[in-house]
mmCIF file of C-alpha atoms in Angstrom:
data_model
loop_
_atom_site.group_PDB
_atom_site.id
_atom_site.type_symbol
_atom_site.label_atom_id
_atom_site.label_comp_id
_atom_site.label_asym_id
_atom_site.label_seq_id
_atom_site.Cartn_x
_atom_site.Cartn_y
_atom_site.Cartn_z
ATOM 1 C CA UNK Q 73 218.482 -11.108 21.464
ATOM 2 C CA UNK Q 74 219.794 -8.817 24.393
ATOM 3 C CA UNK Q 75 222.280 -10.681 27.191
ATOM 4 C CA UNK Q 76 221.899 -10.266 30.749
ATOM 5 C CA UNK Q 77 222.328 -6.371 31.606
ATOM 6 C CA UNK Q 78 223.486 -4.980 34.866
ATOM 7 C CA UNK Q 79 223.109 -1.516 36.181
ATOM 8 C CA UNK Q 80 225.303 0.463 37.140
ATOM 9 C CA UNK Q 81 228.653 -0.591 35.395
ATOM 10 C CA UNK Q 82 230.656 1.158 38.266
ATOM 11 C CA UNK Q 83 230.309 2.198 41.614
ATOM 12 C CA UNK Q 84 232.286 3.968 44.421
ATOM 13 C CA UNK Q 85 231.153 3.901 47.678
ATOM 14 C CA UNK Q 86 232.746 4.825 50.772
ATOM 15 C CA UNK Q 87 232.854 2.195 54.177
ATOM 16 C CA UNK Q 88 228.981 1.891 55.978
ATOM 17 C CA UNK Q 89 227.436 3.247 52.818
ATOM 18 C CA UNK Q 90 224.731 0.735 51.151
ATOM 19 C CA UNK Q 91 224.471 -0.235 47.706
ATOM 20 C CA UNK Q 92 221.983 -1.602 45.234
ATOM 21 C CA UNK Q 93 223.016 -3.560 42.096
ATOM 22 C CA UNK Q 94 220.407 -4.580 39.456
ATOM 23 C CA UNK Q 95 220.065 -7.323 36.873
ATOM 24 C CA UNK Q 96 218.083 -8.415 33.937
ATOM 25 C CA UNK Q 97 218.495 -11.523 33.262
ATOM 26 C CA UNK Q 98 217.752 -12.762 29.134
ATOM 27 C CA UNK Q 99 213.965 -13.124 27.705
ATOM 28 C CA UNK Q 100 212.751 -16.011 28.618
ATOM 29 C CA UNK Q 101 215.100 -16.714 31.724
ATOM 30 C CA UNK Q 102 212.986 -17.527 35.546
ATOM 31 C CA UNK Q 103 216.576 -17.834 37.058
ATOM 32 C CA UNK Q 104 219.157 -15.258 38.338
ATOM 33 C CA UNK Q 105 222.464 -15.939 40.239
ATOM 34 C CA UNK Q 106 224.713 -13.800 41.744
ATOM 35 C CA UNK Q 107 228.170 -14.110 42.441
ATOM 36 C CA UNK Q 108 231.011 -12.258 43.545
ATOM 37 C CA UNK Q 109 234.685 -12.006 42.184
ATOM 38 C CA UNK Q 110 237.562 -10.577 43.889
ATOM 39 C CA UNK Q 111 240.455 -9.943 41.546
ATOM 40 C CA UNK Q 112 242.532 -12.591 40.600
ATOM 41 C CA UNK Q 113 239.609 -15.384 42.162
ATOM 42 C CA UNK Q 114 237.125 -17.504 40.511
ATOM 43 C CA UNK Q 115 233.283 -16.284 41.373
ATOM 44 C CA UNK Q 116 232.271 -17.280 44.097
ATOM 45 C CA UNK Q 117 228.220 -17.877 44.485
ATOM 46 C CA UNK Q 118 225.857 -15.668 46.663
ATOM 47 C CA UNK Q 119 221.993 -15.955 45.501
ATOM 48 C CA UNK Q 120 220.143 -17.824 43.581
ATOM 49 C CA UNK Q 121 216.341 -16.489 42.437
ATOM 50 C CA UNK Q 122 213.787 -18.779 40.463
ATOM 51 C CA UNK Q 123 210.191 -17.541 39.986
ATOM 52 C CA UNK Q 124 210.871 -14.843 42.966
ATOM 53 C CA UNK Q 125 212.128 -17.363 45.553
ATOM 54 C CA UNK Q 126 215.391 -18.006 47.016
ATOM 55 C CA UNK Q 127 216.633 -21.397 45.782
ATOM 56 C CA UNK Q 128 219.616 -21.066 47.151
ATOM 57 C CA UNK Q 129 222.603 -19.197 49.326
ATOM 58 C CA UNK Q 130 226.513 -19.221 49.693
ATOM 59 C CA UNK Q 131 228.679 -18.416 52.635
ATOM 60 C CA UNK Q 132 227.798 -14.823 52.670
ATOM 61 C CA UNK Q 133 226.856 -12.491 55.944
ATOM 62 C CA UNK Q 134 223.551 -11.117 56.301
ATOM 63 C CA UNK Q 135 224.407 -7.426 55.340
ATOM 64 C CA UNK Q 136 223.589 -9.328 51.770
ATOM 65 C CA UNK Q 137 220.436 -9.793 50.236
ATOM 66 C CA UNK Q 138 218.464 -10.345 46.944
ATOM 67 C CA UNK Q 139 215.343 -10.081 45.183
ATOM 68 C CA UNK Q 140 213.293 -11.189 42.165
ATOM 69 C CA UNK Q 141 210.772 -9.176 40.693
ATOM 70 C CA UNK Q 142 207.558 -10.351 38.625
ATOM 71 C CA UNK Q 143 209.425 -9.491 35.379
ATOM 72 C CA UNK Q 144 212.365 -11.759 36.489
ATOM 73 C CA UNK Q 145 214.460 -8.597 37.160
ATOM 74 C CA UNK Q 146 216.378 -9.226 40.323
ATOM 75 C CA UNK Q 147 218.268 -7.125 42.864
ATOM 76 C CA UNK Q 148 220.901 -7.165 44.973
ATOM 77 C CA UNK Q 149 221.972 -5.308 48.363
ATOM 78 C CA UNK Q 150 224.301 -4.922 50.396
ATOM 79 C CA UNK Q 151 224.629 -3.027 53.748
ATOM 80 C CA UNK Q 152 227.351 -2.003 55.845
ATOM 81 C CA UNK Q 153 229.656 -1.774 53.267
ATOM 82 C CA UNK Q 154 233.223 -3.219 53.985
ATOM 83 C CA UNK Q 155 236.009 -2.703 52.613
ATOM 84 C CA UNK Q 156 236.595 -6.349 51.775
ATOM 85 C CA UNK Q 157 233.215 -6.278 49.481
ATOM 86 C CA UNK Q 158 235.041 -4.214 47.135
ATOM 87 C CA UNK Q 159 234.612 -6.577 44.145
ATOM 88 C CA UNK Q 160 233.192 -7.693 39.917
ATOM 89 C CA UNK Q 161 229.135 -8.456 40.944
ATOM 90 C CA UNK Q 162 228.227 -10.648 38.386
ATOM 91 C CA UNK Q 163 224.702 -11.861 37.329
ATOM 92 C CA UNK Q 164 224.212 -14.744 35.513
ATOM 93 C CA UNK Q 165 220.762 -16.052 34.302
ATOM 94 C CA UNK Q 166 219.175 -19.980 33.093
ATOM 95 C CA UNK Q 167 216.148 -20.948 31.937
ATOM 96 C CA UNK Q 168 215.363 -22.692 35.280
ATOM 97 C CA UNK Q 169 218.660 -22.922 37.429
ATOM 98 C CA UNK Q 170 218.850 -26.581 36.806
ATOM 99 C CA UNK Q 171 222.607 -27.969 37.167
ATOM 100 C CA UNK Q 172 222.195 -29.084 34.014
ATOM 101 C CA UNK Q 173 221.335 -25.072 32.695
ATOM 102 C CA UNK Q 174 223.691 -23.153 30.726
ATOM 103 C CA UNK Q 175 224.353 -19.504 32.990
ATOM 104 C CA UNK Q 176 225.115 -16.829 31.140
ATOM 105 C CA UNK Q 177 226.560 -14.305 32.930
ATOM 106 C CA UNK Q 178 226.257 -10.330 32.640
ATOM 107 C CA UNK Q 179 229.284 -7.597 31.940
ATOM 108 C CA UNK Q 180 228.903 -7.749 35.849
ATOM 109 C CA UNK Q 181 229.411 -4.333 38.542
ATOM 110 C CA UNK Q 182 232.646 -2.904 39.601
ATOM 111 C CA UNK Q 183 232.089 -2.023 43.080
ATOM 112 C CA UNK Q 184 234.791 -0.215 44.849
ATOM 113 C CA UNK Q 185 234.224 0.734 48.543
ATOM 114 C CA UNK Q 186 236.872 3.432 50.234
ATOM 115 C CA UNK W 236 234.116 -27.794 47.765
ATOM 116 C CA UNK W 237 236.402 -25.552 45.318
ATOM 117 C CA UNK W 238 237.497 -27.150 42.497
ATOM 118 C CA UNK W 239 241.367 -27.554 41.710
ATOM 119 C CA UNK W 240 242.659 -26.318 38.441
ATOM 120 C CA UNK W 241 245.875 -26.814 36.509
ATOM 121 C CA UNK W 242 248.258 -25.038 35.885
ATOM 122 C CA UNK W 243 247.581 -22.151 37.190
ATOM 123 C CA UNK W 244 249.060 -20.202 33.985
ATOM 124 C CA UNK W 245 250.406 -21.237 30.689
ATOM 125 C CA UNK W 246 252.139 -19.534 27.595
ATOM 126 C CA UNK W 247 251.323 -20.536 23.869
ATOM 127 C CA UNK W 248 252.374 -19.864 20.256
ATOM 128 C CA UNK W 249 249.759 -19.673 17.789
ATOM 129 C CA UNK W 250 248.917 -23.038 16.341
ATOM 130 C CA UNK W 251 249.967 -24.815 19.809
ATOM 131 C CA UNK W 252 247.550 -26.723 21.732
ATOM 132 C CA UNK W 253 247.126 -27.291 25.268
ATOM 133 C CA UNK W 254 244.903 -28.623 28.218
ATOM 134 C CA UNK W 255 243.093 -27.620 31.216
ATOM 135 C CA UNK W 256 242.569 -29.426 33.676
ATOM 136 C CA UNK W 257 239.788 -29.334 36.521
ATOM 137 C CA UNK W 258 239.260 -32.056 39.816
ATOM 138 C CA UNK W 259 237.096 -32.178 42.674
ATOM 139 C CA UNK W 260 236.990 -34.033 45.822
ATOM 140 C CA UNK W 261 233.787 -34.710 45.387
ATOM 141 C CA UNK W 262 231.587 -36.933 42.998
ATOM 142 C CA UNK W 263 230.628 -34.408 39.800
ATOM 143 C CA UNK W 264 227.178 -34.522 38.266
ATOM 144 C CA UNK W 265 228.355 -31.133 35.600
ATOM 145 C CA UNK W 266 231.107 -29.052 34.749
ATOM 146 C CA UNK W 267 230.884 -26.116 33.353
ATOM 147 C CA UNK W 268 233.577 -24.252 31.558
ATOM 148 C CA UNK W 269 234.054 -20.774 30.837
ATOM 149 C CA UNK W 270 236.430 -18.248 29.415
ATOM 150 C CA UNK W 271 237.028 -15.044 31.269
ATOM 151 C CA UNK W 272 239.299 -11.543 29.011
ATOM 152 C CA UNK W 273 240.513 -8.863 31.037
ATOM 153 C CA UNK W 274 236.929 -6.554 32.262
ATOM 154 C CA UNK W 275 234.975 -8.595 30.555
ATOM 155 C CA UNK W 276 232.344 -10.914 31.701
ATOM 156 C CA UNK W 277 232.711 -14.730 31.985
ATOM 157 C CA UNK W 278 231.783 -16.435 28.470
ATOM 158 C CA UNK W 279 230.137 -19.795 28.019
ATOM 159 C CA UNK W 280 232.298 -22.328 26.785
ATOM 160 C CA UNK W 281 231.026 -25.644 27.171
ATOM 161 C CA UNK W 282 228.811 -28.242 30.138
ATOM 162 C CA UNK W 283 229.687 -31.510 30.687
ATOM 163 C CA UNK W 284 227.305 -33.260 32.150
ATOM 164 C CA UNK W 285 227.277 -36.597 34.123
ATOM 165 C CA UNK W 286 226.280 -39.691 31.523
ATOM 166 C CA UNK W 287 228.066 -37.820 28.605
ATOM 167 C CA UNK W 288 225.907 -35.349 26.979
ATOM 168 C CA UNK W 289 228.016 -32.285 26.281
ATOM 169 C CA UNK W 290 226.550 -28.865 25.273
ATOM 170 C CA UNK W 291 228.384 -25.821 23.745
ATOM 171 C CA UNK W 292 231.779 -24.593 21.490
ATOM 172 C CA UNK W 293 231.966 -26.731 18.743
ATOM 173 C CA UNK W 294 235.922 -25.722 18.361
ATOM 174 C CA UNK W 295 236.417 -26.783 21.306
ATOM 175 C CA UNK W 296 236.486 -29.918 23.323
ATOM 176 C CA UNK W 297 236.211 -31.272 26.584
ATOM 177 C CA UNK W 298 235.941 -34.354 28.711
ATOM 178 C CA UNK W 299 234.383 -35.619 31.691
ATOM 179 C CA UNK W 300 236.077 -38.524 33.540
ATOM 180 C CA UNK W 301 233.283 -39.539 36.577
ATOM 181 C CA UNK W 302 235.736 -42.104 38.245
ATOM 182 C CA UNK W 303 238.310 -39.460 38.267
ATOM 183 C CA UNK W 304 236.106 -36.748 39.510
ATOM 184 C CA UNK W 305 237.807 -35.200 36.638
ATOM 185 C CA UNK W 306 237.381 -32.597 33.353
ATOM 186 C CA UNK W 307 239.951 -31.748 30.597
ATOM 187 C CA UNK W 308 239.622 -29.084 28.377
ATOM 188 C CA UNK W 309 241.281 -29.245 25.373
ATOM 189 C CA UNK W 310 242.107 -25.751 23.201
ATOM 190 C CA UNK W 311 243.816 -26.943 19.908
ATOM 191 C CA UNK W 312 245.640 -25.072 16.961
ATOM 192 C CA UNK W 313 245.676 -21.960 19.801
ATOM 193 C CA UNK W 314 243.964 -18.576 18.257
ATOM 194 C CA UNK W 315 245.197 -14.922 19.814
ATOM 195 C CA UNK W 316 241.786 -14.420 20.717
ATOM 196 C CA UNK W 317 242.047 -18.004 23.188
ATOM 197 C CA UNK W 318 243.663 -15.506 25.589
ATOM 198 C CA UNK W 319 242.214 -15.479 28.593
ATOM 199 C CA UNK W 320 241.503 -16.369 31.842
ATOM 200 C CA UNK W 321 239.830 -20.286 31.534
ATOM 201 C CA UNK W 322 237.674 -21.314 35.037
ATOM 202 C CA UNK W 323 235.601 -24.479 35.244
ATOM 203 C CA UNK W 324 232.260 -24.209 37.523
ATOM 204 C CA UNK W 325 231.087 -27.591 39.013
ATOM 205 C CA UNK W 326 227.960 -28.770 40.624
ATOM 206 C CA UNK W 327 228.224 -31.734 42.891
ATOM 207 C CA UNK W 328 224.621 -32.975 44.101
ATOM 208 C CA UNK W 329 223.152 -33.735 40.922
ATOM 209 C CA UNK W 330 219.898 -32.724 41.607
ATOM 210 C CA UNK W 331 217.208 -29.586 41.280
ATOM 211 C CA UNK W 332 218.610 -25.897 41.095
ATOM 212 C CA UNK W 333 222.102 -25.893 42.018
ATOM 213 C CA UNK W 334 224.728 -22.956 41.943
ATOM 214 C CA UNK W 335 228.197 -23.522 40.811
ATOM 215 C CA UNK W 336 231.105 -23.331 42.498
ATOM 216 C CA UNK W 337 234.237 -22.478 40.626
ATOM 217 C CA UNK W 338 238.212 -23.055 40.852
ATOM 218 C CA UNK W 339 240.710 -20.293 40.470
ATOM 219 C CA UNK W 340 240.900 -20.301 37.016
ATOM 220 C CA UNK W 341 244.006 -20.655 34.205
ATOM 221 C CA UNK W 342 245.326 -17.833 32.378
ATOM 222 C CA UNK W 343 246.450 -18.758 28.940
ATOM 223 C CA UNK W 344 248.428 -16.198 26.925
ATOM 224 C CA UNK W 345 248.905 -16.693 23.122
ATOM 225 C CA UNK W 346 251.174 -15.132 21.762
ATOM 226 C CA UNK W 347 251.729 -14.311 17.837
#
């Protein structure tokens, strides 16, 4: 069975510029999570989707959002780029986004941002 | 609340075991452990979960002290491919659809 994919693999944007990062999460998966990992850092958590809603958000600004599709695909964008957002996106998707559900978690998006 | 992890690095021979080690300030309802090689994305490891079930690697093993607010992992008769960086995820509410929130992760070397 295919993992979680993520589109693109790697990205360069320059500062203001907005990006889009996609995710599909495995077969059979209703819940995708995104994080964020800065090099050398643990990731830290920015969306959670289940059955197209938010179910839940970390300490991130408003220049970030998601979305989940029909198909449990899910998107993420930010705008304004910074910098500081320069970072591994990684997707991760559960059967239900229980505490008690396994994540597994996509090759993830190298974002750089000059 | 992030989770504390120690130590920070560590340095094995093949055949050598060691221990990870994960606390939170907070009361722990799962833990989650992964392991993390250079690029690569974070691979499922094992979840501890509050009460004692415990899902995943069957080489390796891990445990889940509640009182402690604590989780060891335990990597014995080290491998090469152990190398790594190790990071534990924990949930702390114990209810519905919860994210994680992980420590700073371990980086174990094995060397040959």
């Amino acid at each position: 069975d295919a993992g979680v994919t993520q589109s693109p693999t790697h990205l360069i944007k320059t500062r203001g510029q907005h990006v889009t990062l996609r995710c599909s999460p495995i077969s059979g998966h209703k819940s995708v999570s995104w994080y964020q990992q800065v090099l050398g850092q643990g990731p830290q958590f920015i969306f959670q989707y289940y059955e197209k809603e938010e179910r839940g958000r970390g300490n991130f600004p408003d220049r970030f959002s998601a979305r989940q599709f029909p198909n449990y695909s899910s998107e993420l964008n930010v705008n304004a780029l910074l910098l500081g957002d320069s970072a591994l996106y990684l997707c991760a998707s559960s059967l239900e986004g229980y505490y008690t559900d396994t994540q597994y978690f996509g090759p993830g998006t190298r974002l750089t941002v000059l | 609340q992030q989770p504390v992890q120690s130590p920070q690095a560590v340095i094995l021979r093949e055949g050598e075991d060691a221990v990870i080690n994960c606390s939170s300030s907070k009361a722990l309802y799962s833990v989650h452990w992964y392991r993390q090689k250079h690029g690569e994305a974070p691979v499922f490891l094992m979840i501890l979960l509050k009460g004692g079930e415990q899902k995943g690697h069957d080489k390796i093993s891990a445990s889940f002290n509640e009182k402690k607010q604590q989780s060891s992992l335990y990597l014995t008769a080290s491998q090469l491919s152990y190398s790594g960086t190790y990071f534990c995820g924990t949930e702390n509410e114990g209810t519905g659809r919860r994210a994680l929130t992980f420590g700073s992760g371990t980086r174990l070397q094995v060397q040959p």
